[in-house]
mmCIF file of C-alpha atoms and ligand atoms in Angstrom:
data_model
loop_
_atom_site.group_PDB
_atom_site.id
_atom_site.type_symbol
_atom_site.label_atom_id
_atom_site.label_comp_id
_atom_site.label_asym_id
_atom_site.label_seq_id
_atom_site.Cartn_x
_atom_site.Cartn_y
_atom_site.Cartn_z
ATOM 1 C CA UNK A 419 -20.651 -15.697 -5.283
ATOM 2 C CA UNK A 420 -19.696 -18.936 -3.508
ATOM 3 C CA UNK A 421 -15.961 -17.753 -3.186
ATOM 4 C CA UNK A 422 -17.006 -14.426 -1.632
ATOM 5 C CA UNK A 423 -19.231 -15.536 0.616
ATOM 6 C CA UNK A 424 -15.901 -17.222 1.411
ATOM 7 C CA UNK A 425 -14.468 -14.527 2.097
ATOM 8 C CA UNK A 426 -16.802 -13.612 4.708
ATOM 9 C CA UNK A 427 -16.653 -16.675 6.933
ATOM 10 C CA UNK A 428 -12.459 -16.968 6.358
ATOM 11 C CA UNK A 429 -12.273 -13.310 7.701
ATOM 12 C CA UNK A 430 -15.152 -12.823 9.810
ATOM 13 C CA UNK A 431 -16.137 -8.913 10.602
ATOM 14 C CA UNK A 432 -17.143 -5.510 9.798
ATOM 15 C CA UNK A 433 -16.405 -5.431 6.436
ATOM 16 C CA UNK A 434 -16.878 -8.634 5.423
ATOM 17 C CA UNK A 435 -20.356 -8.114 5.642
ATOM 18 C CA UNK A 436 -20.000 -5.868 3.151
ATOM 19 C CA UNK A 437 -18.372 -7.585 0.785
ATOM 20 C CA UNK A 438 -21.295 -10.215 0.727
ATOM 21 C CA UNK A 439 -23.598 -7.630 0.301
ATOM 22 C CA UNK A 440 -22.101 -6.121 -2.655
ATOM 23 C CA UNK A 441 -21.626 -9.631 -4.051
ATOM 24 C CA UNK A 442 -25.362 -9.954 -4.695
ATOM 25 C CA UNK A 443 -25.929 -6.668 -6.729
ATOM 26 C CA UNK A 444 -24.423 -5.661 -10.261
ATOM 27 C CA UNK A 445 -21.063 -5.056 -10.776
ATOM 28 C CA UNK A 446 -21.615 -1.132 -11.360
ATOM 29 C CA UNK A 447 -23.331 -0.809 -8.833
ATOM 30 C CA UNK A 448 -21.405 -2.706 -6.963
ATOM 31 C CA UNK A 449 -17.997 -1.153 -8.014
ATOM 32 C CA UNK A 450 -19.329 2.136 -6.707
ATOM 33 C CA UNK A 451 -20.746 0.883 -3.419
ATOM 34 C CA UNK A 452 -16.720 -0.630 -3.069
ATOM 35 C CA UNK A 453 -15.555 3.271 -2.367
ATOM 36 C CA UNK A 454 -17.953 4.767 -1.106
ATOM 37 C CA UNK A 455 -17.743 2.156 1.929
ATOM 38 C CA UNK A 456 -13.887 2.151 1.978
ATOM 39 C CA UNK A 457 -14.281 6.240 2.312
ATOM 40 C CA UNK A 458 -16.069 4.747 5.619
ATOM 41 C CA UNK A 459 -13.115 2.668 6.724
ATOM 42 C CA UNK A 460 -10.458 5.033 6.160
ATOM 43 C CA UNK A 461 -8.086 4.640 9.473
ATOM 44 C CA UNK A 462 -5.599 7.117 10.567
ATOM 45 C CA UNK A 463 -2.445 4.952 10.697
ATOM 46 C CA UNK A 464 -1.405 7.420 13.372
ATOM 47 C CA UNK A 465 1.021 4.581 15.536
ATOM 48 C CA UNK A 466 2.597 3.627 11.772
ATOM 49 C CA UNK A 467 2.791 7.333 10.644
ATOM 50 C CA UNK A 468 3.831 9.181 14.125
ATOM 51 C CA UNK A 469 5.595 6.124 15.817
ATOM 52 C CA UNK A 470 5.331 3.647 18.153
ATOM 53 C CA UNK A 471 4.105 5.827 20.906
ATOM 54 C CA UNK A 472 0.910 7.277 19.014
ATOM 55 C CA UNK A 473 -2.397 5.822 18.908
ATOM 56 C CA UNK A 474 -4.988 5.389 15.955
ATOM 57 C CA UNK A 475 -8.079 6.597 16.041
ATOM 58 C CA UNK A 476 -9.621 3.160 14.337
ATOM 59 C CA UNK A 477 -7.549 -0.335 14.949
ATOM 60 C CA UNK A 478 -8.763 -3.756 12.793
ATOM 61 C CA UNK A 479 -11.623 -5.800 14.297
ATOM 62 C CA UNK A 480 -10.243 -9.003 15.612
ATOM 63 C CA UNK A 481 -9.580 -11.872 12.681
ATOM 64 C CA UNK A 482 -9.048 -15.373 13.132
ATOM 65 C CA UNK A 483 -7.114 -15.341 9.819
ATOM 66 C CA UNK A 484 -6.119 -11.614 9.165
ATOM 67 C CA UNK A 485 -5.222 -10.861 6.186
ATOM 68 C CA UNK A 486 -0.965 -10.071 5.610
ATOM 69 C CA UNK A 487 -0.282 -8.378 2.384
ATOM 70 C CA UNK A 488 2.713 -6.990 0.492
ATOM 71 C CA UNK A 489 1.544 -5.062 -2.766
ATOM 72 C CA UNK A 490 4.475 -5.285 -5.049
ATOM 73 C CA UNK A 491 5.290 -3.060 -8.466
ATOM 74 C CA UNK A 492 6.740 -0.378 -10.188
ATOM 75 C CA UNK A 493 6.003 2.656 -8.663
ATOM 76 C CA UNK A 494 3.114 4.365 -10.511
ATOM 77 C CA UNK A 495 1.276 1.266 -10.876
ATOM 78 C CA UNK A 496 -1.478 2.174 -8.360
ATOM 79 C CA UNK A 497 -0.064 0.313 -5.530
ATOM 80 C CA UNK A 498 -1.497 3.303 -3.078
ATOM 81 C CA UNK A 499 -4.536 3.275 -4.438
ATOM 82 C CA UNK A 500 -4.820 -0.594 -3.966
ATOM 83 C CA UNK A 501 -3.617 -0.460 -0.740
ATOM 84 C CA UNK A 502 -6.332 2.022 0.362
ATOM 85 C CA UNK A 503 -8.936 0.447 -1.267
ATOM 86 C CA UNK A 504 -8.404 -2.919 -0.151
ATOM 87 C CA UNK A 505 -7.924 -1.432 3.110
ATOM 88 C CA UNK A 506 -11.548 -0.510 3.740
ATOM 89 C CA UNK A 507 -12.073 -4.463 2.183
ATOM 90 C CA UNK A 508 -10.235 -6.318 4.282
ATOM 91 C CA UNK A 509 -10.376 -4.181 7.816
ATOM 92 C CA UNK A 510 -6.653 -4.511 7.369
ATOM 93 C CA UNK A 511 -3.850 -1.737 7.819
ATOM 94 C CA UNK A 512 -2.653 0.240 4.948
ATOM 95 C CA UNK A 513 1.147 0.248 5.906
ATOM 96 C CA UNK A 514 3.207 2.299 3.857
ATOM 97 C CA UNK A 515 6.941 3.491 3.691
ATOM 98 C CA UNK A 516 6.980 6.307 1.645
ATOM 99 C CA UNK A 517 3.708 7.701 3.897
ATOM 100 C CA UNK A 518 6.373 6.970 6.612
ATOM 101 C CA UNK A 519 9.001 9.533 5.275
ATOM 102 C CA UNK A 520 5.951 12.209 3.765
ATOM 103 C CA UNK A 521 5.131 12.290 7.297
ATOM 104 C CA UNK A 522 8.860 12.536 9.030
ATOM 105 C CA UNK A 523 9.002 16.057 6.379
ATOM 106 C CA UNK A 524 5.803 17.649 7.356
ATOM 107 C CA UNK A 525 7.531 17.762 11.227
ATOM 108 C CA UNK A 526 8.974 20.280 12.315
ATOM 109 C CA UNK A 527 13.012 20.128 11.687
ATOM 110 C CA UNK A 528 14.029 20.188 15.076
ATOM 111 C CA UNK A 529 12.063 16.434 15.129
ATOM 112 C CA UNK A 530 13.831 14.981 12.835
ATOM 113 C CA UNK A 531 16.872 12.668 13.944
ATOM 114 C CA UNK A 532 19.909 13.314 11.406
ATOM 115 C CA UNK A 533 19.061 9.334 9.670
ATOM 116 C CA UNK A 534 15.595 10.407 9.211
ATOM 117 C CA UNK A 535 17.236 13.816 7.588
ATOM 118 C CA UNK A 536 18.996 11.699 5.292
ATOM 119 C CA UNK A 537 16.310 9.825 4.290
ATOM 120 C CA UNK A 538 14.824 12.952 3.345
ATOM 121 C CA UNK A 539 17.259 13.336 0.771
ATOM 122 C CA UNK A 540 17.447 10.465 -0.665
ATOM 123 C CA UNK A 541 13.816 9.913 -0.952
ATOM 124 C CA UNK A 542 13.889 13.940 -2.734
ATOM 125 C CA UNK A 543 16.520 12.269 -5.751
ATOM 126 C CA UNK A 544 13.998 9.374 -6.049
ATOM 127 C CA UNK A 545 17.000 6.847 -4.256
ATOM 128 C CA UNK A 546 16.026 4.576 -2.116
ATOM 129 C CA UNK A 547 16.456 5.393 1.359
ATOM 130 C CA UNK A 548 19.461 2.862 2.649
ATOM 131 C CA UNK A 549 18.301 -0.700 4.182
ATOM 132 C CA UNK A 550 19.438 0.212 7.760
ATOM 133 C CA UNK A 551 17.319 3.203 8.081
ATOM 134 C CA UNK A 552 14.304 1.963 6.865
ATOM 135 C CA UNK A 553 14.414 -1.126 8.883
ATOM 136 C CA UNK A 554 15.190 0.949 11.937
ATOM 137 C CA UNK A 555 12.018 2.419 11.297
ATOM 138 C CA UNK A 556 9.626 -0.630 10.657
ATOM 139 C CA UNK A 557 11.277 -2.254 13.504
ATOM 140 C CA UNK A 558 10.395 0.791 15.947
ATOM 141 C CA UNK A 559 6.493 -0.217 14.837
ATOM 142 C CA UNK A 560 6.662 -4.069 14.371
ATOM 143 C CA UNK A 561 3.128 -4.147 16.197
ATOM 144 C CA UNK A 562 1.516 -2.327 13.615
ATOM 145 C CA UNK A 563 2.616 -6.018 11.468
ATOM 146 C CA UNK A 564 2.736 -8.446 14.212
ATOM 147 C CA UNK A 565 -0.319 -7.042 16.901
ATOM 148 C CA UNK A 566 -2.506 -5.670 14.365
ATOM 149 C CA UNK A 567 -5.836 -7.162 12.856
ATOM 150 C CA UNK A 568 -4.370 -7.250 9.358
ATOM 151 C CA UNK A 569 -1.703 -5.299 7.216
ATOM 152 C CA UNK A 570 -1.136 -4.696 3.624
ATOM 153 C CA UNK A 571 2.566 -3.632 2.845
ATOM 154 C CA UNK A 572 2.904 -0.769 0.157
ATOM 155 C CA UNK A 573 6.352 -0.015 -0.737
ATOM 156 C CA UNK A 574 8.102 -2.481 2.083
ATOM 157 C CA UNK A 575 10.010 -4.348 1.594
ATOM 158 C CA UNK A 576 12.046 -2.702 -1.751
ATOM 159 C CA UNK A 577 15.189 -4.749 -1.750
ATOM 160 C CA UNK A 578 16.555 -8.816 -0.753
ATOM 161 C CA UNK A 579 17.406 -6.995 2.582
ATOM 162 C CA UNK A 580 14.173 -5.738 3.953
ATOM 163 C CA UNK A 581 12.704 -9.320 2.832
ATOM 164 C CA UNK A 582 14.655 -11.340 4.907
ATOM 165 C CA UNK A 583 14.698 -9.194 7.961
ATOM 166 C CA UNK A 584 10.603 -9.105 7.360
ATOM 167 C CA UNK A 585 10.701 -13.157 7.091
ATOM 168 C CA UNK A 586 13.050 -13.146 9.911
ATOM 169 C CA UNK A 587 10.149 -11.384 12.338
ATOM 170 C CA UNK A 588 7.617 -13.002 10.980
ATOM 171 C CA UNK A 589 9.339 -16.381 11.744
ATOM 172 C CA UNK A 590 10.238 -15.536 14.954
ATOM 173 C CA UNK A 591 6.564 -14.296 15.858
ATOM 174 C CA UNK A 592 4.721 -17.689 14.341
ATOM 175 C CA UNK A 593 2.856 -15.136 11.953
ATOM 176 C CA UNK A 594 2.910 -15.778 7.649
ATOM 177 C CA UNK A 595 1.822 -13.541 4.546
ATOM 178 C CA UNK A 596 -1.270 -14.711 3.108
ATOM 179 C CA UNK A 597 0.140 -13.484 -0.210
ATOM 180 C CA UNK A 598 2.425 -11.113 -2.160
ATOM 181 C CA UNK A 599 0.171 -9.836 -4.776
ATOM 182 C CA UNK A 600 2.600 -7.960 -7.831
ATOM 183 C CA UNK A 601 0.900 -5.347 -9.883
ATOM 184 C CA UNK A 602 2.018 -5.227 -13.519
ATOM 185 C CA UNK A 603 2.361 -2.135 -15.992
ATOM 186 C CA UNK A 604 3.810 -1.563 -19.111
ATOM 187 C CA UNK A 605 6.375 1.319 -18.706
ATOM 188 C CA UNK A 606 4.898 3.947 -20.967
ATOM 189 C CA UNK A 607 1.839 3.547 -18.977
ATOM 190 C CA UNK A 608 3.418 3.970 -15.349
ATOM 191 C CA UNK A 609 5.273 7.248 -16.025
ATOM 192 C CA UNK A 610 2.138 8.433 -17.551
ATOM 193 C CA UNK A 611 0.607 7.093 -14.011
ATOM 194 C CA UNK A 612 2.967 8.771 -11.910
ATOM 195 C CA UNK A 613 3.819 12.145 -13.932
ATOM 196 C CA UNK A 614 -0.488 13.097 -13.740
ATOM 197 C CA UNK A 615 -0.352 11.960 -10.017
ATOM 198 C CA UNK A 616 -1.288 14.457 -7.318
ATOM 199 C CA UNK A 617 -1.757 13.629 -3.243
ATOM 200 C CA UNK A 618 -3.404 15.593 -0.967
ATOM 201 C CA UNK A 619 -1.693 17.284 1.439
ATOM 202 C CA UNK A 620 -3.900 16.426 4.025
ATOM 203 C CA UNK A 621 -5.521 13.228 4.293
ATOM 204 C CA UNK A 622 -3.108 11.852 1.457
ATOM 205 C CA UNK A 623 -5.768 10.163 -1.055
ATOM 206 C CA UNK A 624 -4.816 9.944 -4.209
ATOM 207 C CA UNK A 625 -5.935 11.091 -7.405
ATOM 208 C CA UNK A 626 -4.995 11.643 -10.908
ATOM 209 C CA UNK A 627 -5.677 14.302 -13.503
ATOM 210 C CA UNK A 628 -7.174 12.053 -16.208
ATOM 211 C CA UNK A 629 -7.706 8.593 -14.799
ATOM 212 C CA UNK A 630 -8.859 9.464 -11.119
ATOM 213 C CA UNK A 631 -9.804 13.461 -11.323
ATOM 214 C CA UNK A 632 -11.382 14.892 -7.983
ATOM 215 C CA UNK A 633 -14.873 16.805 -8.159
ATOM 216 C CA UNK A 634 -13.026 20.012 -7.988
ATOM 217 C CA UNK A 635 -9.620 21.129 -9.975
ATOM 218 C CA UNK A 636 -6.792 20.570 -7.338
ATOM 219 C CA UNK A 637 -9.302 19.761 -4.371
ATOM 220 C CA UNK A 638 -9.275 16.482 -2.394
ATOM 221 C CA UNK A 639 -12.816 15.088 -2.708
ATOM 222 C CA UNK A 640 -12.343 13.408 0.586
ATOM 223 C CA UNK A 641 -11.287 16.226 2.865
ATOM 224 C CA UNK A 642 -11.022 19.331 0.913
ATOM 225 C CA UNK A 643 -7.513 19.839 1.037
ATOM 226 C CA UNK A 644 -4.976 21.141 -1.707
ATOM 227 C CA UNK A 645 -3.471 18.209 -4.325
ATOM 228 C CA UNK A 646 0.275 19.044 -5.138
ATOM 229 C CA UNK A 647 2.590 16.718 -6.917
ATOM 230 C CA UNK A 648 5.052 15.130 -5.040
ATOM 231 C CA UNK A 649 8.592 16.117 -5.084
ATOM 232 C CA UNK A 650 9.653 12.651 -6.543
ATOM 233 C CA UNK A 651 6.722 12.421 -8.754
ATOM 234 C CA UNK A 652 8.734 15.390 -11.292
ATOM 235 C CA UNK A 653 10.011 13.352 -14.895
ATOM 236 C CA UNK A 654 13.990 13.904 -13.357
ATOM 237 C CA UNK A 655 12.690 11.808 -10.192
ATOM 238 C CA UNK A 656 10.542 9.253 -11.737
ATOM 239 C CA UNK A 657 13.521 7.678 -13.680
ATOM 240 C CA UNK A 658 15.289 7.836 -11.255
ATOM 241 C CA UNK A 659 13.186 5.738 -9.247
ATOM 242 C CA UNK A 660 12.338 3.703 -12.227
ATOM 243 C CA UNK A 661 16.218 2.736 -12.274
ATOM 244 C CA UNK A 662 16.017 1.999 -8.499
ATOM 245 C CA UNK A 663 12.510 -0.540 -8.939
ATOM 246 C CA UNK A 664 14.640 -2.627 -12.185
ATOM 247 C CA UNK A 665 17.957 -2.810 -9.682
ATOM 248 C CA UNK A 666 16.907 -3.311 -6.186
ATOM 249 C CA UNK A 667 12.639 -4.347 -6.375
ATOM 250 C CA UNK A 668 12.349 -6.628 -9.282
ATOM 251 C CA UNK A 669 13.761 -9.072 -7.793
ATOM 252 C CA UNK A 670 11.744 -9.577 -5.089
ATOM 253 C CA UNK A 671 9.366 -10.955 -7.207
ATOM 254 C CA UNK A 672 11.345 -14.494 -7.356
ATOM 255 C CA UNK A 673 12.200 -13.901 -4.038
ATOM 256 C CA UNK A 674 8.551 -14.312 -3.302
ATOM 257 C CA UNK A 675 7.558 -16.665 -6.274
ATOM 258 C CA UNK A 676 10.083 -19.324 -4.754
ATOM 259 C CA UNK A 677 7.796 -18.949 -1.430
ATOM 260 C CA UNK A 678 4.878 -19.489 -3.396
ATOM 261 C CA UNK A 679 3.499 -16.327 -2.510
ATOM 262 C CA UNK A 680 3.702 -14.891 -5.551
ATOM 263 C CA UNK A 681 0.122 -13.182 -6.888
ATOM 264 C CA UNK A 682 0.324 -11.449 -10.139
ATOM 265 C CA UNK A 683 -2.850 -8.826 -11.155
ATOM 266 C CA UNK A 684 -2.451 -7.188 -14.102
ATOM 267 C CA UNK A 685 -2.836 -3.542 -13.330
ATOM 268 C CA UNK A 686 -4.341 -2.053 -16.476
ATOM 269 C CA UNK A 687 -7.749 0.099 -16.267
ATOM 270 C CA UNK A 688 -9.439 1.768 -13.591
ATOM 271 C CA UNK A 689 -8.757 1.356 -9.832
ATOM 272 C CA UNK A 690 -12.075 -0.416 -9.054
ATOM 273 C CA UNK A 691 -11.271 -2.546 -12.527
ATOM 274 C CA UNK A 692 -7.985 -3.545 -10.552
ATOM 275 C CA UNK A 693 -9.664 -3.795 -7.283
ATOM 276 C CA UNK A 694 -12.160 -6.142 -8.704
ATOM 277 C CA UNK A 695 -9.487 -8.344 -10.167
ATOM 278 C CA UNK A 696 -7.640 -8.724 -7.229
ATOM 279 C CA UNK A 697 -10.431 -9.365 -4.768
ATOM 280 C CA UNK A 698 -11.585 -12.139 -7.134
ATOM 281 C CA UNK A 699 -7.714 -13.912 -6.647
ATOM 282 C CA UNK A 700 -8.046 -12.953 -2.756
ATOM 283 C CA UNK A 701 -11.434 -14.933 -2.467
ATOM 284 C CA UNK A 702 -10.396 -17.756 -4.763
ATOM 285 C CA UNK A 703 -7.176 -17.886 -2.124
ATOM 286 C CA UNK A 704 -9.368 -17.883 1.039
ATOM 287 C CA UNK A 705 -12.194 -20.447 -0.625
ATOM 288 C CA UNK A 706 -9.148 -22.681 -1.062
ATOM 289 C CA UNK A 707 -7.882 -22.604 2.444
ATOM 290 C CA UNK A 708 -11.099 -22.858 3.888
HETATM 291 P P1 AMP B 909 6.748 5.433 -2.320
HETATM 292 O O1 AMP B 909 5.705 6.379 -1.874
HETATM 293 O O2 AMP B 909 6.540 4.038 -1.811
HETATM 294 O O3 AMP B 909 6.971 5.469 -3.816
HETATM 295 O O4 AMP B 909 8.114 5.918 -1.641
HETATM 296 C C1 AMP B 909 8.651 7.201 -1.881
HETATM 297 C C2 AMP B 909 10.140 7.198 -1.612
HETATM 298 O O5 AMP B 909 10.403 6.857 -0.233
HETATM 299 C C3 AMP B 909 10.952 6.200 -2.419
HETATM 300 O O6 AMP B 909 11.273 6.697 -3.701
HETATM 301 C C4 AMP B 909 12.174 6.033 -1.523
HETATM 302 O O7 AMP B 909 13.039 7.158 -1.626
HETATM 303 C C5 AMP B 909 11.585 6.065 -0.122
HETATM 304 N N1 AMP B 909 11.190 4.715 0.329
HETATM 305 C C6 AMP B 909 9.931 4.313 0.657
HETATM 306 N N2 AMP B 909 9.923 3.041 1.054
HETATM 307 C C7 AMP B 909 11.197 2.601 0.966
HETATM 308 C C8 AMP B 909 11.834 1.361 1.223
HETATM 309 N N3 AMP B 909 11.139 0.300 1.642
HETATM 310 N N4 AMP B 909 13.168 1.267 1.010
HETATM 311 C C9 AMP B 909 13.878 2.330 0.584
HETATM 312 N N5 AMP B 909 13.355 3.533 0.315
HETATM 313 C C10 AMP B 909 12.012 3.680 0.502
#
């Protein structure tokens, strides 16, 4: 209780309010009030998604100490599904990569520059899309990390490369993570994860057929649209990108630990089971620098 009413006073606004307000009631209860507010909070990510040059439709409050977040893990551990929820906690940007690219393929051809197009294909084998590219891209929208009320990081950086050149703006801008939380999974249980994972097409929530089913077989509870699985969710993919995590990703987790920014959360049981866990390290981090 004490540590989350932390919470609110390190990161004054909106949704702070919330969280001491949920505090105060059981954990069921409160578990379920945790999504149906972050349904609330959901922001279009439209100058991260479409580029620089696009606005949202919902920006972060203003923060005296914003919360700056990289989710790291396997893929199939639930890192999306963190990232949105603790979105709608923290009034903080949900900034991912891979929603980068699923946007660049729904434009039209003619709109895509030939890196982008190559992207495309590596992201479609499950490879990781080269360091230059990617970086050319997060670069084109550094005020989505460096201007914006918050950010949490889902699948950026993925290799030593895009860490430094992260640290390096960061540096240069005066701005620091508050922590780089790592999500850990036993194997059998990720490709489980990602091989019953299906995204909607339009708003992008995720679900999952056993662990996270929608109301309606193959219907986004959110917004109605269709749930496909993605390309690079198929068994030939996921090793693939398996392979990819164990070469290029792991490692990133000394990378960080030697920062001490290192935040392990085991990542077993249900999303709001993981949320909980994670919020309680957040507020025991912000009761400590308070
Ligand atoms: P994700 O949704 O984060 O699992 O990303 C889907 C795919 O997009 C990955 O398998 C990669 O092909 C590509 N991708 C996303 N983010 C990165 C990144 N930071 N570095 C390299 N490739 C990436």
């Amino acid at each position: 209780m004490r540590a989350r009413l932390n919470t609110c006073k390190f990161h004054a606004g909106l949704v702070s309010f919330a969280s001491c307000v949920t505090t105060v009631t059981a954990s069921g209860a409160r578990l379920r009030k945790l999504t149906s507010m972050n349904t609330i909070f959901k922001k279009d990510r439209a100058a991260w998604l479409q580029g620089p040059s696009a606005k949202c439709s919902a920006v972060p409050g203003e923060h005296k100490h914003p919360w700056r977040l990289i989710l790291l893990g396997a893929p199939g551990v639930g890192k999306g599904t963190q990232a949105e929820l603790l979105t709608g906690r923290l009034d903080a940007c949900h900034l991912s990569t891979g929603d980068l690219f699923r946007a660049a393929k729904e434009r039209k051809d003619c709109d895509q520059s030939s890196a982008m197009k190559e992207a495309l294909e590596y992201m479609r084998r499950g490879e990781l899309v080269p360091d230059s590219t990617v970086w050319e891209m997060v670069r084109e929208r550094s005020a989505c990390i460096l201007d914006c009320g918050g950010f949490i990081l889902d699948g950026f950086p993925r290799t030593l490369g895009q860490a430094e050149s992260l640290k390096e703006l960061m540096e240069k801008e005066k701005i620091s993570l508050s922590a780089v939380i790592n999500y850990e999974l036993p194997l059998d249980e990720i490709v489980q994860r990602l091989s019953g994972r299906r995204t909607c097409e339009k708003c992008k929530s995720i679900f999952h057929v056993k662990e996270r089913p929608p109301k309606v077989k193959a219907v986004c509870d959110r917004c109605g649209g269709r749930l496909y699985q993605r390309e690079d969710d198929r068994p030939k993919a996921i090793t693939v990108r398996l392979e990819a995590y164990e070469r290029s990703t792991a490692p990133l987790i000394q990378f960080y630990k030697n920062l001490g920014l290192l935040m392990p959360i085991v990542a077993k049981g249900s999303p709001d089971e993981i949320l909980a866990r994670t919020m309680d390290k957040l507020d025991k981090l912000a009761a400590d620098a308070a």
